[in-house]
mmCIF file with all atom_site columns, C-alpha atoms in Angstrom:
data_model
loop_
_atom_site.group_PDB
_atom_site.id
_atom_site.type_symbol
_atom_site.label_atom_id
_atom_site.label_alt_id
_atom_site.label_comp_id
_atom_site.label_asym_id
_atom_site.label_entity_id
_atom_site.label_seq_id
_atom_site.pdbx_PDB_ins_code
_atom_site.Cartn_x
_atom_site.Cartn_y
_atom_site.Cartn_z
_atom_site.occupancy
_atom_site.B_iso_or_equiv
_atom_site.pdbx_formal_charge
_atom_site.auth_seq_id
_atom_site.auth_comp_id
_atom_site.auth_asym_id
_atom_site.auth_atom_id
_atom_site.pdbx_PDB_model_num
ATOM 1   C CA . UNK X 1 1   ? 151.875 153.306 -68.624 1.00 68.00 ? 207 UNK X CA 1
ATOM 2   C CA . UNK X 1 2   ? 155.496 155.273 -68.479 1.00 74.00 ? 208 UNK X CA 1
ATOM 3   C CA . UNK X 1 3   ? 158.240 153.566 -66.741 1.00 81.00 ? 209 UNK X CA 1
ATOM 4   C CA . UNK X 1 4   ? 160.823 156.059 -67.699 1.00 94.00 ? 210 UNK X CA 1
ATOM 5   C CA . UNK X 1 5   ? 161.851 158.532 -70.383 1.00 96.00 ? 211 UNK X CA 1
ATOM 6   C CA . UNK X 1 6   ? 165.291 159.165 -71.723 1.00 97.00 ? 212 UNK X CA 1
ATOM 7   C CA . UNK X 1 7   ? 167.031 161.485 -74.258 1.00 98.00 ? 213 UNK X CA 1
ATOM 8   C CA . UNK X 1 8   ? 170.103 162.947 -76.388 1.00 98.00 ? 214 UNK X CA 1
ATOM 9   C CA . UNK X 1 9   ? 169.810 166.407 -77.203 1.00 98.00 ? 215 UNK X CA 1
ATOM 10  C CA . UNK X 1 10  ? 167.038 166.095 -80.084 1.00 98.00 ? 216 UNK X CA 1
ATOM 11  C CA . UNK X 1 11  ? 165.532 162.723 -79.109 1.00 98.00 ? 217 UNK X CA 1
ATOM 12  C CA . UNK X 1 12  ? 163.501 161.331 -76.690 1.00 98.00 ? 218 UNK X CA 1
ATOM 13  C CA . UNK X 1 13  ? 162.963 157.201 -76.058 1.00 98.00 ? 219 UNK X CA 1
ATOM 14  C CA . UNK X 1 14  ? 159.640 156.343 -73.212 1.00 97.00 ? 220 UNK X CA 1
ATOM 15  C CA . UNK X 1 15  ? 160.411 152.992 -72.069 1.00 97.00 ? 221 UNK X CA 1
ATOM 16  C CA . UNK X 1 16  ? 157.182 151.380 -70.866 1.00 96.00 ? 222 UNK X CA 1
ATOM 17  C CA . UNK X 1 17  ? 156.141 149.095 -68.340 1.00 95.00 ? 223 UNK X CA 1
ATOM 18  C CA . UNK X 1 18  ? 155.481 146.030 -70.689 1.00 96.00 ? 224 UNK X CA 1
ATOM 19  C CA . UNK X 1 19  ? 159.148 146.749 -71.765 1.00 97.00 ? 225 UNK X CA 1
ATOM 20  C CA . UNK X 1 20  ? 158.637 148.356 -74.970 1.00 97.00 ? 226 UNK X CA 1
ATOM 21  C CA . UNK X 1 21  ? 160.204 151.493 -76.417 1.00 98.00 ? 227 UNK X CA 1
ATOM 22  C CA . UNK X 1 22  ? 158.614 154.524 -78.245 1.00 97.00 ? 228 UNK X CA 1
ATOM 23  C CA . UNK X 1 23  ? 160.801 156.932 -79.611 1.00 98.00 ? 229 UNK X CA 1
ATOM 24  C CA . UNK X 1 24  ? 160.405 160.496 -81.139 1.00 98.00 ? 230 UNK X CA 1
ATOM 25  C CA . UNK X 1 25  ? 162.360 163.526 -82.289 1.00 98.00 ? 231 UNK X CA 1
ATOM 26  C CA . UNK X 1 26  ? 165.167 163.983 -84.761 1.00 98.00 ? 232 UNK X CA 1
ATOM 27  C CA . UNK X 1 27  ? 165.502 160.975 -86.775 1.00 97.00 ? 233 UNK X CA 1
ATOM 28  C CA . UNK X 1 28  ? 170.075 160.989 -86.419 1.00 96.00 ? 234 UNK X CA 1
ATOM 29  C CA . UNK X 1 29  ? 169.622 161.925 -83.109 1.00 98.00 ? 235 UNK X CA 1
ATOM 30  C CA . UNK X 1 30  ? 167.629 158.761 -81.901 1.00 98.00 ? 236 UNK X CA 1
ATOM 31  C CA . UNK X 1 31  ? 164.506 160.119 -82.742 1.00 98.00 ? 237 UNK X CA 1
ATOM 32  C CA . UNK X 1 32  ? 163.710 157.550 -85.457 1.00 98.00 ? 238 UNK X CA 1
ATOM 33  C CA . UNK X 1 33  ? 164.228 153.541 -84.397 1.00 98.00 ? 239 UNK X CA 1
ATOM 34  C CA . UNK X 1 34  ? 162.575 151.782 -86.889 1.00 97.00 ? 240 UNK X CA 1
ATOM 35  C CA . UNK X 1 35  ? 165.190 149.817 -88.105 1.00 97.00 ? 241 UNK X CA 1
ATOM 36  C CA . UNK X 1 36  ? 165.415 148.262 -84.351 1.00 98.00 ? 242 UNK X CA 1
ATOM 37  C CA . UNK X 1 37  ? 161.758 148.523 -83.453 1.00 97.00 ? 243 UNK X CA 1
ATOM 38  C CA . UNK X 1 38  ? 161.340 144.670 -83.665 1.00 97.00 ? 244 UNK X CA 1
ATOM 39  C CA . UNK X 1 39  ? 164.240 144.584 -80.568 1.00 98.00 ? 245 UNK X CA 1
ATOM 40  C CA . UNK X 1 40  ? 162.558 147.586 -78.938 1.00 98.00 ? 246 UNK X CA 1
ATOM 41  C CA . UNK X 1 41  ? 158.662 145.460 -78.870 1.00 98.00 ? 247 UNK X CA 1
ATOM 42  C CA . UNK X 1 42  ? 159.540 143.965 -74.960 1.00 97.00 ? 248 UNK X CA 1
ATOM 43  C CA . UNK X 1 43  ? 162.651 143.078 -72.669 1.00 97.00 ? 249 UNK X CA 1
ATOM 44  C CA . UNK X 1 44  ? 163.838 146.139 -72.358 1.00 97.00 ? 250 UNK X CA 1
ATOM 45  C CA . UNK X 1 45  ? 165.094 146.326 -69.047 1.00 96.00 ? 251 UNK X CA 1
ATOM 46  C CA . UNK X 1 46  ? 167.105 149.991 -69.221 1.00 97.00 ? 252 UNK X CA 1
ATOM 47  C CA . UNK X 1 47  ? 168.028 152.877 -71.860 1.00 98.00 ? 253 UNK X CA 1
ATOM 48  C CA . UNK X 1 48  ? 171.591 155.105 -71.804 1.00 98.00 ? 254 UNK X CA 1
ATOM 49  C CA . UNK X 1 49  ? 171.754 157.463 -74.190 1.00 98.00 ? 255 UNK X CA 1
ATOM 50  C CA . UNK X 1 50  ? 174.655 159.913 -75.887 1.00 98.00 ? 256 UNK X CA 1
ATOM 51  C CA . UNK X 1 51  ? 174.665 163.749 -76.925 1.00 98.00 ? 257 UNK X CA 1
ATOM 52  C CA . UNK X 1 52  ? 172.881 161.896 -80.586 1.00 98.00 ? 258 UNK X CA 1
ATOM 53  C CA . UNK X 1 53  ? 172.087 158.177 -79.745 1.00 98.00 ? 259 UNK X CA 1
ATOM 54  C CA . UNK X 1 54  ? 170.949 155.399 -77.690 1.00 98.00 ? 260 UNK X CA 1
ATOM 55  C CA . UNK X 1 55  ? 171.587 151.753 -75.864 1.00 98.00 ? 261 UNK X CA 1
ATOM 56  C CA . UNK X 1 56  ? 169.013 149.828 -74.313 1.00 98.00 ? 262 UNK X CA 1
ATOM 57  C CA . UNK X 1 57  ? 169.778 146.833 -72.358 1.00 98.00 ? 263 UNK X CA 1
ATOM 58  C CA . UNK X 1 58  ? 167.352 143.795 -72.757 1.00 98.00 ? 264 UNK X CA 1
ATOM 59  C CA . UNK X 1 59  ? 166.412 141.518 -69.684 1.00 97.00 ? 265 UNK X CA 1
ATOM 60  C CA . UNK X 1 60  ? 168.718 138.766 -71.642 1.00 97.00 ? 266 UNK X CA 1
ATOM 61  C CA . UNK X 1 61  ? 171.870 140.629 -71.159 1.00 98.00 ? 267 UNK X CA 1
ATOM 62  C CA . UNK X 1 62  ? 171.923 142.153 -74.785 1.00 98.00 ? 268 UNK X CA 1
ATOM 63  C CA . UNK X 1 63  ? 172.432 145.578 -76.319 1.00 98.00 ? 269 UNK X CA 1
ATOM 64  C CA . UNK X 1 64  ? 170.381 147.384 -78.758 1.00 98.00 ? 270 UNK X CA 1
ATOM 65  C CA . UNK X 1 65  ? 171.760 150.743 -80.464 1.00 98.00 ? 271 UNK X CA 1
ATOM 66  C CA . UNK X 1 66  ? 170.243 153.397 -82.541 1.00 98.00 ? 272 UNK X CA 1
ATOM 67  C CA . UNK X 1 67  ? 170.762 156.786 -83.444 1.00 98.00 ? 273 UNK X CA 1
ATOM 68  C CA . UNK X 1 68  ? 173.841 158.978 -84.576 1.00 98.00 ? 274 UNK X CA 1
ATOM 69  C CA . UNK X 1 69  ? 176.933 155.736 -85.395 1.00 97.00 ? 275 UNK X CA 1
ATOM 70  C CA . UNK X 1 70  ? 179.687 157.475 -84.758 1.00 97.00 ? 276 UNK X CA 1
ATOM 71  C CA . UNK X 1 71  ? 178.360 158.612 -81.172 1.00 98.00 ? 277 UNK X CA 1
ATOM 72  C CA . UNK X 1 72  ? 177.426 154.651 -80.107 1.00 98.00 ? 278 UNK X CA 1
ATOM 73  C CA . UNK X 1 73  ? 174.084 154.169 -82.419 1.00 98.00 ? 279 UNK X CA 1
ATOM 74  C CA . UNK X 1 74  ? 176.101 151.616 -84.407 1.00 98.00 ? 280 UNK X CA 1
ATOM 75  C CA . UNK X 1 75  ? 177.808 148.859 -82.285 1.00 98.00 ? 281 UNK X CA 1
ATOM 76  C CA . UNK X 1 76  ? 178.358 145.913 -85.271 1.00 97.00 ? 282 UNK X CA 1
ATOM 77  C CA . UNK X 1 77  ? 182.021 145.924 -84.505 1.00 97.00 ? 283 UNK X CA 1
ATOM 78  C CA . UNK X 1 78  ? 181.364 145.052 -80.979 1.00 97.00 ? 284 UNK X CA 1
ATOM 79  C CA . UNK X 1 79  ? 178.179 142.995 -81.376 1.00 96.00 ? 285 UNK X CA 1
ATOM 80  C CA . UNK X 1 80  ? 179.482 139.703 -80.572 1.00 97.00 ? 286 UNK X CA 1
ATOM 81  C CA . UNK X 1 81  ? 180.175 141.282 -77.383 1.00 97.00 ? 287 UNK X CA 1
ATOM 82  C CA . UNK X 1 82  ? 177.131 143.332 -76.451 1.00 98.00 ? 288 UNK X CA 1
ATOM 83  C CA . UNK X 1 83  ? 174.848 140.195 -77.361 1.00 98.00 ? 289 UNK X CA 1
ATOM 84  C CA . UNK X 1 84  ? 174.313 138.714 -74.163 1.00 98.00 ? 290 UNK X CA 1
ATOM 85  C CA . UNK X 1 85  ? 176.061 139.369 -70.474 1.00 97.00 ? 291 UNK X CA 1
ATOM 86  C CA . UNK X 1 86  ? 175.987 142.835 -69.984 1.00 97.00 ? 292 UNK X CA 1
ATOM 87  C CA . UNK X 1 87  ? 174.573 144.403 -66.251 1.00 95.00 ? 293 UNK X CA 1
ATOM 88  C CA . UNK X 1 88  ? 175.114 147.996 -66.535 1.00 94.00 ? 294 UNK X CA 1
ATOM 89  C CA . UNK X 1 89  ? 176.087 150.222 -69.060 1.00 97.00 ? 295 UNK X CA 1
ATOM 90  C CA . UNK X 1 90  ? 177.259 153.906 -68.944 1.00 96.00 ? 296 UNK X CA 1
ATOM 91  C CA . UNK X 1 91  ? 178.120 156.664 -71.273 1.00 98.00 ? 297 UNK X CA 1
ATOM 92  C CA . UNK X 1 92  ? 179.753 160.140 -72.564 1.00 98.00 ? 298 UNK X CA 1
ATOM 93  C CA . UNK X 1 93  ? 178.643 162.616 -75.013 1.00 98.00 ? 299 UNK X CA 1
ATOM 94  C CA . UNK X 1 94  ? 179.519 160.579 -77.661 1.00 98.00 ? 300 UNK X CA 1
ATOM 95  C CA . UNK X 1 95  ? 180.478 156.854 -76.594 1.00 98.00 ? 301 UNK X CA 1
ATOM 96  C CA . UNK X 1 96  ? 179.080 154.173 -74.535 1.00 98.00 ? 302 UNK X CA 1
ATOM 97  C CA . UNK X 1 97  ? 181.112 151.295 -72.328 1.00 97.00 ? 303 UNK X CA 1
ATOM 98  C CA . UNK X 1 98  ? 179.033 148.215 -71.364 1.00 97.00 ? 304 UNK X CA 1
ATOM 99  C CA . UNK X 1 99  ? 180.138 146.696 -68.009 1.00 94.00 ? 305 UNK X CA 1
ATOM 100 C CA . UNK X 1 100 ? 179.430 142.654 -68.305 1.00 93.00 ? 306 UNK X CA 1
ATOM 101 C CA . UNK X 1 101 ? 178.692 140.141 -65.477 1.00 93.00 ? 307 UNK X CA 1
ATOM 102 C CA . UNK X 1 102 ? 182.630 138.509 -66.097 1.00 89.00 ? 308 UNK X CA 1
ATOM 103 C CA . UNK X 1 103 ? 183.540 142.105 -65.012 1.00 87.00 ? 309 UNK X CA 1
ATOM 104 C CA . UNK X 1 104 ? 185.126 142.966 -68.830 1.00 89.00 ? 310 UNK X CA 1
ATOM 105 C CA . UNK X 1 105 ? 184.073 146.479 -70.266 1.00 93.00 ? 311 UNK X CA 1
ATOM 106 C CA . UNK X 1 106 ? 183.177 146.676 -73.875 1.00 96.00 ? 312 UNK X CA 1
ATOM 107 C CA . UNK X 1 107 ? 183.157 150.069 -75.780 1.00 97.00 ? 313 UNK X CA 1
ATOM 108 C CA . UNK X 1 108 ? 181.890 151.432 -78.404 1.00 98.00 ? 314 UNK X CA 1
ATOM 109 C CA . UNK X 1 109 ? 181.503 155.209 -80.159 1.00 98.00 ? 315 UNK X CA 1
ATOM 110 C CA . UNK X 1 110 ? 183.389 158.285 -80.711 1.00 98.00 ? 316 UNK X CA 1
ATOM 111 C CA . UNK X 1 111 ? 187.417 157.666 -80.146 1.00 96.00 ? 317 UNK X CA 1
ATOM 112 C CA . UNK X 1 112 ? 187.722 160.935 -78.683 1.00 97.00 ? 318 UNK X CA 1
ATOM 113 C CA . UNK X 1 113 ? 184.661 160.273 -76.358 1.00 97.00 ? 319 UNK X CA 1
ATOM 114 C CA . UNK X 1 114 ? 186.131 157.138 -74.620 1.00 95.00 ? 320 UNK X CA 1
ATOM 115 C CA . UNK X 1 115 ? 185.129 154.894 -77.410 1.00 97.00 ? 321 UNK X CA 1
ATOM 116 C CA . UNK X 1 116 ? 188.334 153.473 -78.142 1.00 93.00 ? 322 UNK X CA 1
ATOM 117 C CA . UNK X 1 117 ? 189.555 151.432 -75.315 1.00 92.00 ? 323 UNK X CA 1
ATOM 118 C CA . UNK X 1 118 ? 191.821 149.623 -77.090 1.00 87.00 ? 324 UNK X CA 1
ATOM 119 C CA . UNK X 1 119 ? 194.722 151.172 -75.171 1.00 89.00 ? 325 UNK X CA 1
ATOM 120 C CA . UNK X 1 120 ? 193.912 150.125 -71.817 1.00 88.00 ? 326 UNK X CA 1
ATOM 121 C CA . UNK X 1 121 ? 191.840 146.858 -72.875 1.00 80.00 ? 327 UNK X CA 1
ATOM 122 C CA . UNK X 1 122 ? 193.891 144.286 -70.631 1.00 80.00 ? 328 UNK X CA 1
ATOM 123 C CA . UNK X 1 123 ? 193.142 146.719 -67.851 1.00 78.00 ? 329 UNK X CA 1
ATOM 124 C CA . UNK X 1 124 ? 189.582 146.274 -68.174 1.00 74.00 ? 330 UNK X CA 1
ATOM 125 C CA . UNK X 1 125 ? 189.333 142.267 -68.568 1.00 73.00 ? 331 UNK X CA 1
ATOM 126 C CA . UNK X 1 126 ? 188.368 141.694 -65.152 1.00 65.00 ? 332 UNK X CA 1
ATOM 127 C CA . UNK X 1 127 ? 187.719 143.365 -61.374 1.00 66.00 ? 333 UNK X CA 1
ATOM 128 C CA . UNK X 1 128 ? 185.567 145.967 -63.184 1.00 65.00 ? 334 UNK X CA 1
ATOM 129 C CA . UNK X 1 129 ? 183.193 146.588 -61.476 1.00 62.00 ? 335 UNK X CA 1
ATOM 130 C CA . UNK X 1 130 ? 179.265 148.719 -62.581 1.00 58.00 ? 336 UNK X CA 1
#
């Protein structure tokens, strides 16, 4: 009843066919979801994950994070942004960018790990492509 399994370097998340997510492993590193678990019961279409955290992608277009926050499992500064739209999202040891259907790129995470895009932001406002 598996679809997938996904993981940071202590952590593991099974993502399974009625769209729910288990998760197991060391608690900072993903391992423990509890405080999300209502988000994780269904829609969950895919999972990313960091070197300590993860991002699932409901069938609505929003984000769910948990795990290490400063390596993406805290998005509340972007979570206007990441709750409904995005398609695809990808990721770094320690940050994650979200690619949404207007083609803008929303990032979150570790400064040093891409999660500051702050610099380039009126680059990535459109033609982006996931």
């Amino acid at each position: 009843t598996w679809e997938h399994i996904y993981s940071t370097s202590r952590a593991f998340a099974a993502l399974k066919r009625d769209g729910s997510v288990v998760t197991w492993g060391t608690d900072n590193f993903g391992g423990n979801s509890r405080d999300v678990q209502e988000l994780l019961a269904g829609g969950i279409q895919s999972i990313h994950s960091t070197s300590s955290a993860f991002a699932a992608v409901k069938c609505d277009g929003s984000v769910v994070t948990w795990g290490s926050g400063l390596f993406g499992g805290d998005s509340r500064d972007v979570q206007e942004q990441l709750a409904g739209g995005v398609q695809h999202i990808c990721s770094t040891h320690g940050a994650f960018a979200a690619v949404k259907r207007d083609s803008s790129v929303v990032t979150w995470g570790d400064g040093k790990y891409g999660g500051d895009s702050r610099g380039v932001q009126e680059q990535l406002v459109d033609d982006v492509f996931a």
